[in-house]
Amino acid sequence: MTRKRVAVLISGRGTNLQALLDAQGPFCPYEIVVVVSNNAGVAGLDRAREAGVEAVAIEHRAFGKDREAFERALDAFLRDRNVELVALAGFMRVLTSYFVGAWAGKLINIHPSLLPSFPGLDTYARALASGAKLAGCSVHWVTEGVDTGPIIGQAAVPVMPGDTPDALAARTLEAEHLLYPACLSLVCGGAPLSQGPAPILVNAFL
Ligand code: GRF
């Protein structure tokens, strides 16, 4: 089986990266060939190295306010590694139209809400304040605009009485770890890898 060469972009702890790494097995249609962080010294880079995957920091700070210069360096690096698809996993930089255009149709993200509700930050507190009984996470194609691209898949979790943002975040994160490998597998041409009983709803925007 030829596996799609995937880069994962992170900024921090990398638990979604870990889930994507752990799902790689004989029937997995993707191979994570490199992990890039815009912050050096983060736990996610160690997770990649422990899995035997190249892990690199390309620090946005080195490029000052020039977002496109940072993205050009990132783009050149990914092309040098023959990357075919880029998965954002807790990558805390908004990408400009330059990078989004260059990777159109090859760039996906995971977001901790049931989009189109609650794009952007503070999703758990906003979900709780809304009174919603269901929260969850979404994997979507990245287009211009924050968290607005076509949805690939979503997983829902219940909002429980007395929930705090932290409690809801922890419950949502467990669902993310099931949803992201399933969606990445799907967009890489395989069946959605299912590793558990989470309510995964896969959308048709492929
Ligand atoms: C996740 O909640 C993801 O949905 C959001 O950032 C967080 C990253 O967590 N985009 P981790 O680094 O994967 O643990």
PDB file of C-alpha atoms and ligand atoms in Angstrom:
ATOM      1  CA  MET A   1       0.000   0.000   0.000  1.00  0.00           C
ATOM      2  CA  THR A   2       1.354   3.444  -0.836  1.00  0.00           C
ATOM      3  CA  ARG A   3       0.865   5.713   2.121  1.00  0.00           C
ATOM      4  CA  LYS A   4       0.287   9.424   1.873  1.00  0.00           C
ATOM      5  CA  ARG A   5       3.236  11.397   3.193  1.00  0.00           C
ATOM      6  CA  VAL A   6       1.818  13.560   5.976  1.00  0.00           C
ATOM      7  CA  ALA A   7       3.358  16.419   7.962  1.00  0.00           C
ATOM      8  CA  VAL A   8       1.818  17.347  11.306  1.00  0.00           C
ATOM      9  CA  LEU A   9       2.170  20.953  12.459  1.00  0.00           C
ATOM     10  CA  ILE A  10       1.991  21.580  16.199  1.00  0.00           C
ATOM     11  CA  SER A  11       2.686  24.282  18.767  1.00  0.00           C
ATOM     12  CA  GLY A  12       2.652  22.442  22.095  1.00  0.00           C
ATOM     13  CA  ARG A  13       1.841  19.251  23.956  1.00  0.00           C
ATOM     14  CA  GLY A  14       0.836  17.190  20.923  1.00  0.00           C
ATOM     15  CA  THR A  15      -1.746  14.745  22.250  1.00  0.00           C
ATOM     16  CA  ASN A  16      -3.556  14.735  18.898  1.00  0.00           C
ATOM     17  CA  LEU A  17      -0.216  14.137  17.203  1.00  0.00           C
ATOM     18  CA  GLN A  18       0.227  11.158  19.542  1.00  0.00           C
ATOM     19  CA  ALA A  19      -3.155   9.763  18.517  1.00  0.00           C
ATOM     20  CA  LEU A  20      -2.220  10.127  14.839  1.00  0.00           C
ATOM     21  CA  LEU A  21       1.122   8.395  15.463  1.00  0.00           C
ATOM     22  CA  ASP A  22      -0.471   5.588  17.482  1.00  0.00           C
ATOM     23  CA  ALA A  23      -3.010   4.845  14.749  1.00  0.00           C
ATOM     24  CA  GLN A  24      -0.273   4.037  12.223  1.00  0.00           C
ATOM     25  CA  GLY A  25      -0.455   0.335  11.563  1.00  0.00           C
ATOM     26  CA  PRO A  26      -0.504  -2.077   8.624  1.00  0.00           C
ATOM     27  CA  PHE A  27      -3.808  -0.752   7.239  1.00  0.00           C
ATOM     28  CA  CYS A  28      -3.139   2.910   7.849  1.00  0.00           C
ATOM     29  CA  PRO A  29      -3.105   4.883   4.572  1.00  0.00           C
ATOM     30  CA  TYR A  30      -0.869   7.646   5.896  1.00  0.00           C
ATOM     31  CA  GLU A  31       2.685   7.931   7.145  1.00  0.00           C
ATOM     32  CA  ILE A  32       3.698  10.835   9.336  1.00  0.00           C
ATOM     33  CA  VAL A  33       7.053  11.722   7.829  1.00  0.00           C
ATOM     34  CA  VAL A  34       7.782  14.909   9.731  1.00  0.00           C
ATOM     35  CA  VAL A  35       6.478  16.996  12.629  1.00  0.00           C
ATOM     36  CA  VAL A  36       7.071  20.747  12.664  1.00  0.00           C
ATOM     37  CA  SER A  37       6.497  23.068  15.606  1.00  0.00           C
ATOM     38  CA  ASN A  38       6.570  26.858  15.515  1.00  0.00           C
ATOM     39  CA  ASN A  39       7.816  26.683  19.132  1.00  0.00           C
ATOM     40  CA  ALA A  40      11.051  24.904  20.086  1.00  0.00           C
ATOM     41  CA  GLY A  41      11.242  22.618  23.100  1.00  0.00           C
ATOM     42  CA  VAL A  42       7.611  21.536  23.212  1.00  0.00           C
ATOM     43  CA  ALA A  43       6.414  18.086  24.299  1.00  0.00           C
ATOM     44  CA  GLY A  44       4.976  17.282  20.887  1.00  0.00           C
ATOM     45  CA  LEU A  45       8.441  17.321  19.308  1.00  0.00           C
ATOM     46  CA  ASP A  46       9.597  14.743  21.874  1.00  0.00           C
ATOM     47  CA  ARG A  47       6.590  12.566  21.082  1.00  0.00           C
ATOM     48  CA  ALA A  48       7.581  12.592  17.402  1.00  0.00           C
ATOM     49  CA  ARG A  49      11.210  11.715  18.135  1.00  0.00           C
ATOM     50  CA  GLU A  50      10.156   8.883  20.442  1.00  0.00           C
ATOM     51  CA  ALA A  51       8.118   7.491  17.548  1.00  0.00           C
ATOM     52  CA  GLY A  52      11.173   7.749  15.275  1.00  0.00           C
ATOM     53  CA  VAL A  53       9.736  10.635  13.250  1.00  0.00           C
ATOM     54  CA  GLU A  54      11.761  13.663  12.202  1.00  0.00           C
ATOM     55  CA  ALA A  55      10.875  16.582  14.483  1.00  0.00           C
ATOM     56  CA  VAL A  56      11.833  20.146  13.634  1.00  0.00           C
ATOM     57  CA  ALA A  57      11.203  23.588  15.113  1.00  0.00           C
ATOM     58  CA  ILE A  58      10.731  26.399  12.625  1.00  0.00           C
ATOM     59  CA  GLU A  59      10.163  29.311  14.957  1.00  0.00           C
ATOM     60  CA  HIS A  60       7.860  32.040  13.732  1.00  0.00           C
ATOM     61  CA  ARG A  61       9.598  34.497  16.077  1.00  0.00           C
ATOM     62  CA  ALA A  62      12.738  34.295  13.951  1.00  0.00           C
ATOM     63  CA  PHE A  63      10.804  36.002  11.145  1.00  0.00           C
ATOM     64  CA  GLY A  64       9.528  38.929  13.204  1.00  0.00           C
ATOM     65  CA  LYS A  65       6.214  40.264  11.972  1.00  0.00           C
ATOM     66  CA  ASP A  66       6.661  38.855   8.472  1.00  0.00           C
ATOM     67  CA  ARG A  67       4.090  36.031   8.523  1.00  0.00           C
ATOM     68  CA  GLU A  68       4.634  35.187   4.880  1.00  0.00           C
ATOM     69  CA  ALA A  69       8.398  34.808   5.313  1.00  0.00           C
ATOM     70  CA  PHE A  70       7.737  32.245   8.064  1.00  0.00           C
ATOM     71  CA  GLU A  71       5.264  30.454   5.824  1.00  0.00           C
ATOM     72  CA  ARG A  72       7.661  30.460   2.871  1.00  0.00           C
ATOM     73  CA  ALA A  73      10.283  28.739   5.035  1.00  0.00           C
ATOM     74  CA  LEU A  74       7.682  26.232   6.231  1.00  0.00           C
ATOM     75  CA  ASP A  75       6.434  25.608   2.705  1.00  0.00           C
ATOM     76  CA  ALA A  76       9.963  25.071   1.359  1.00  0.00           C
ATOM     77  CA  PHE A  77      10.736  22.628   4.165  1.00  0.00           C
ATOM     78  CA  LEU A  78       7.565  20.597   3.597  1.00  0.00           C
ATOM     79  CA  ARG A  79       8.169  20.436  -0.161  1.00  0.00           C
ATOM     80  CA  ASP A  80      11.745  19.324   0.451  1.00  0.00           C
ATOM     81  CA  ARG A  81      10.344  16.376   2.447  1.00  0.00           C
ATOM     82  CA  ASN A  82       7.871  15.533  -0.358  1.00  0.00           C
ATOM     83  CA  VAL A  83       4.919  16.065   1.938  1.00  0.00           C
ATOM     84  CA  GLU A  84       1.555  15.368   0.300  1.00  0.00           C
ATOM     85  CA  LEU A  85      -0.828  16.440   3.048  1.00  0.00           C
ATOM     86  CA  VAL A  86      -0.503  18.753   6.063  1.00  0.00           C
ATOM     87  CA  ALA A  87      -2.442  18.108   9.284  1.00  0.00           C
ATOM     88  CA  LEU A  88      -2.648  20.950  11.800  1.00  0.00           C
ATOM     89  CA  ALA A  89      -2.868  19.619  15.370  1.00  0.00           C
ATOM     90  CA  GLY A  90      -2.898  22.406  17.915  1.00  0.00           C
ATOM     91  CA  PHE A  91      -0.922  24.682  15.590  1.00  0.00           C
ATOM     92  CA  MET A  92      -1.545  28.108  17.101  1.00  0.00           C
ATOM     93  CA  ARG A  93      -0.683  30.328  14.132  1.00  0.00           C
ATOM     94  CA  VAL A  94      -3.307  31.673  11.791  1.00  0.00           C
ATOM     95  CA  LEU A  95      -2.046  30.904   8.286  1.00  0.00           C
ATOM     96  CA  THR A  96      -2.204  33.555   5.565  1.00  0.00           C
ATOM     97  CA  SER A  97      -3.734  33.172   2.131  1.00  0.00           C
ATOM     98  CA  TYR A  98      -0.215  32.472   0.822  1.00  0.00           C
ATOM     99  CA  PHE A  99       0.148  29.161   2.693  1.00  0.00           C
ATOM    100  CA  VAL A 100      -3.524  28.230   2.537  1.00  0.00           C
ATOM    101  CA  GLY A 101      -3.478  28.769  -1.232  1.00  0.00           C
ATOM    102  CA  ALA A 102      -0.248  26.834  -1.701  1.00  0.00           C
ATOM    103  CA  TRP A 103      -1.699  23.817   0.173  1.00  0.00           C
ATOM    104  CA  ALA A 104      -5.319  24.110  -0.934  1.00  0.00           C
ATOM    105  CA  GLY A 105      -7.047  20.726  -0.758  1.00  0.00           C
ATOM    106  CA  LYS A 106      -4.079  19.302   1.160  1.00  0.00           C
ATOM    107  CA  LEU A 107      -4.465  21.070   4.502  1.00  0.00           C
ATOM    108  CA  ILE A 108      -6.699  19.914   7.370  1.00  0.00           C
ATOM    109  CA  ASN A 109      -7.248  21.015  10.974  1.00  0.00           C
ATOM    110  CA  ILE A 110      -8.916  19.810  14.155  1.00  0.00           C
ATOM    111  CA  HIS A 111     -10.987  22.257  16.142  1.00  0.00           C
ATOM    112  CA  PRO A 112     -12.576  21.630  19.557  1.00  0.00           C
ATOM    113  CA  SER A 113     -16.181  22.551  18.812  1.00  0.00           C
ATOM    114  CA  LEU A 114     -19.026  21.369  16.630  1.00  0.00           C
ATOM    115  CA  LEU A 115     -18.425  23.828  13.808  1.00  0.00           C
ATOM    116  CA  PRO A 116     -19.880  26.090  12.567  1.00  0.00           C
ATOM    117  CA  SER A 117     -20.579  26.844  16.248  1.00  0.00           C
ATOM    118  CA  PHE A 118     -17.729  28.430  18.168  1.00  0.00           C
ATOM    119  CA  PRO A 119     -14.879  28.990  15.733  1.00  0.00           C
ATOM    120  CA  GLY A 120     -11.805  30.646  17.267  1.00  0.00           C
ATOM    121  CA  LEU A 121     -10.726  30.502  20.908  1.00  0.00           C
ATOM    122  CA  ASP A 122     -12.420  29.720  24.269  1.00  0.00           C
ATOM    123  CA  THR A 123     -14.690  27.162  22.670  1.00  0.00           C
ATOM    124  CA  TYR A 124     -15.527  25.268  25.892  1.00  0.00           C
ATOM    125  CA  ALA A 125     -16.588  28.313  27.930  1.00  0.00           C
ATOM    126  CA  ARG A 126     -18.613  29.583  24.991  1.00  0.00           C
ATOM    127  CA  ALA A 127     -20.302  26.209  24.493  1.00  0.00           C
ATOM    128  CA  LEU A 128     -21.190  26.056  28.205  1.00  0.00           C
ATOM    129  CA  ALA A 129     -22.491  29.636  28.191  1.00  0.00           C
ATOM    130  CA  SER A 130     -24.698  28.852  25.191  1.00  0.00           C
ATOM    131  CA  GLY A 131     -26.612  26.207  27.111  1.00  0.00           C
ATOM    132  CA  ALA A 132     -25.915  23.558  24.446  1.00  0.00           C
ATOM    133  CA  LYS A 133     -26.341  19.969  25.577  1.00  0.00           C
ATOM    134  CA  LEU A 134     -23.901  18.636  22.997  1.00  0.00           C
ATOM    135  CA  ALA A 135     -20.345  19.783  22.412  1.00  0.00           C
ATOM    136  CA  GLY A 136     -17.617  18.124  20.401  1.00  0.00           C
ATOM    137  CA  CYS A 137     -14.896  18.521  17.828  1.00  0.00           C
ATOM    138  CA  SER A 138     -14.555  18.904  14.069  1.00  0.00           C
ATOM    139  CA  VAL A 139     -11.935  18.042  11.476  1.00  0.00           C
ATOM    140  CA  HIS A 140     -12.154  20.361   8.496  1.00  0.00           C
ATOM    141  CA  TRP A 141     -10.360  21.474   5.377  1.00  0.00           C
ATOM    142  CA  VAL A 142      -8.465  24.711   5.923  1.00  0.00           C
ATOM    143  CA  THR A 143      -9.540  27.585   3.739  1.00  0.00           C
ATOM    144  CA  GLU A 144      -9.137  31.315   4.214  1.00  0.00           C
ATOM    145  CA  GLY A 145     -10.999  32.361   7.316  1.00  0.00           C
ATOM    146  CA  VAL A 146     -10.561  30.881  10.775  1.00  0.00           C
ATOM    147  CA  ASP A 147     -12.184  27.445  11.274  1.00  0.00           C
ATOM    148  CA  THR A 148     -14.610  27.935   8.391  1.00  0.00           C
ATOM    149  CA  GLY A 149     -13.549  25.333   5.790  1.00  0.00           C
ATOM    150  CA  PRO A 150     -15.689  22.343   4.760  1.00  0.00           C
ATOM    151  CA  ILE A 151     -16.188  19.811   7.536  1.00  0.00           C
ATOM    152  CA  ILE A 152     -14.720  16.324   7.058  1.00  0.00           C
ATOM    153  CA  GLY A 153     -15.924  14.745  10.292  1.00  0.00           C
ATOM    154  CA  GLN A 154     -17.287  15.544  13.718  1.00  0.00           C
ATOM    155  CA  ALA A 155     -17.590  13.758  17.054  1.00  0.00           C
ATOM    156  CA  ALA A 156     -20.096  14.844  19.681  1.00  0.00           C
ATOM    157  CA  VAL A 157     -19.767  14.629  23.468  1.00  0.00           C
ATOM    158  CA  PRO A 158     -22.426  15.412  26.081  1.00  0.00           C
ATOM    159  CA  VAL A 159     -22.360  18.532  28.204  1.00  0.00           C
ATOM    160  CA  MET A 160     -22.831  17.346  31.803  1.00  0.00           C
ATOM    161  CA  PRO A 161     -24.518  19.216  34.641  1.00  0.00           C
ATOM    162  CA  GLY A 162     -21.948  21.293  36.534  1.00  0.00           C
ATOM    163  CA  ASP A 163     -19.381  21.068  33.739  1.00  0.00           C
ATOM    164  CA  THR A 164     -16.414  23.410  33.850  1.00  0.00           C
ATOM    165  CA  PRO A 165     -14.489  24.424  30.710  1.00  0.00           C
ATOM    166  CA  ASP A 166     -11.648  22.124  31.844  1.00  0.00           C
ATOM    167  CA  ALA A 167     -13.954  19.140  32.314  1.00  0.00           C
ATOM    168  CA  LEU A 168     -15.536  19.689  28.931  1.00  0.00           C
ATOM    169  CA  ALA A 169     -12.086  20.129  27.359  1.00  0.00           C
ATOM    170  CA  ALA A 170     -10.915  16.788  28.757  1.00  0.00           C
ATOM    171  CA  ARG A 171     -14.028  14.987  27.467  1.00  0.00           C
ATOM    172  CA  THR A 172     -13.701  16.649  24.082  1.00  0.00           C
ATOM    173  CA  LEU A 173     -10.013  15.770  23.832  1.00  0.00           C
ATOM    174  CA  GLU A 174     -10.775  12.059  24.164  1.00  0.00           C
ATOM    175  CA  ALA A 175     -13.145  12.373  21.222  1.00  0.00           C
ATOM    176  CA  GLU A 176     -10.533  14.322  19.231  1.00  0.00           C
ATOM    177  CA  HIS A 177      -8.096  11.449  19.637  1.00  0.00           C
ATOM    178  CA  LEU A 178     -10.587   9.102  17.972  1.00  0.00           C
ATOM    179  CA  LEU A 179     -11.851  11.505  15.349  1.00  0.00           C
ATOM    180  CA  TYR A 180      -8.568  12.808  13.957  1.00  0.00           C
ATOM    181  CA  PRO A 181      -7.001   9.479  12.917  1.00  0.00           C
ATOM    182  CA  ALA A 182     -10.344   8.450  11.396  1.00  0.00           C
ATOM    183  CA  CYS A 183     -10.584  11.613   9.319  1.00  0.00           C
ATOM    184  CA  LEU A 184      -6.935  11.674   8.293  1.00  0.00           C
ATOM    185  CA  SER A 185      -7.236   8.079   7.199  1.00  0.00           C
ATOM    186  CA  LEU A 186     -10.350   8.905   5.224  1.00  0.00           C
ATOM    187  CA  VAL A 187      -8.799  11.819   3.342  1.00  0.00           C
ATOM    188  CA  CYS A 188      -5.705   9.715   2.630  1.00  0.00           C
ATOM    189  CA  GLY A 189      -7.856   7.266   0.715  1.00  0.00           C
ATOM    190  CA  GLY A 190      -8.534   4.608   3.293  1.00  0.00           C
ATOM    191  CA  ALA A 191     -11.518   3.658   5.378  1.00  0.00           C
ATOM    192  CA  PRO A 192     -12.028   5.773   8.465  1.00  0.00           C
ATOM    193  CA  LEU A 193      -9.954   3.944  11.089  1.00  0.00           C
ATOM    194  CA  SER A 194     -12.207   3.308  14.029  1.00  0.00           C
ATOM    195  CA  GLN A 195     -10.545   2.723  17.357  1.00  0.00           C
ATOM    196  CA  GLY A 196     -13.421   3.045  19.735  1.00  0.00           C
ATOM    197  CA  PRO A 197     -17.082   3.649  20.306  1.00  0.00           C
ATOM    198  CA  ALA A 198     -17.032   7.459  20.003  1.00  0.00           C
ATOM    199  CA  PRO A 199     -19.966   8.784  17.990  1.00  0.00           C
ATOM    200  CA  ILE A 200     -18.153   9.666  14.801  1.00  0.00           C
ATOM    201  CA  LEU A 201     -20.132  11.300  12.077  1.00  0.00           C
ATOM    202  CA  VAL A 202     -18.282  11.554   8.817  1.00  0.00           C
ATOM    203  CA  ASN A 203     -19.343  14.252   6.428  1.00  0.00           C
ATOM    204  CA  ALA A 204     -19.351  13.983   2.652  1.00  0.00           C
ATOM    205  CA  PHE A 205     -17.130  16.939   1.772  1.00  0.00           C
ATOM    206  CA  LEU A 206     -14.317  14.953   0.210  1.00  0.00           C
TER     207      LEU A 206
HETATM  208  C1  GRF B   1      -6.812  20.550  20.651  1.00  0.00           C
HETATM  209  O1  GRF B   1      -7.897  20.778  21.500  1.00  0.00           O
HETATM  210  C2  GRF B   1      -7.155  20.921  19.228  1.00  0.00           C
HETATM  211  O2  GRF B   1      -8.490  20.706  18.899  1.00  0.00           O
HETATM  212  C3  GRF B   1      -6.870  22.398  19.221  1.00  0.00           C
HETATM  213  O3  GRF B   1      -5.714  22.555  20.008  1.00  0.00           O
HETATM  214  C4  GRF B   1      -5.642  21.482  20.967  1.00  0.00           C
HETATM  215  C5  GRF B   1      -4.322  20.818  20.764  1.00  0.00           C
HETATM  216  O4  GRF B   1      -4.064  19.848  21.749  1.00  0.00           O
HETATM  217  N1  GRF B   1      -6.734  22.900  17.871  1.00  0.00           N
HETATM  218  P1  GRF B   1      -2.849  18.853  21.579  1.00  0.00           P
HETATM  219  O5  GRF B   1      -1.591  19.696  21.394  1.00  0.00           O
HETATM  220  O6  GRF B   1      -3.114  17.999  20.392  1.00  0.00           O
HETATM  221  O7  GRF B   1      -2.800  18.082  22.855  1.00  0.00           O
END
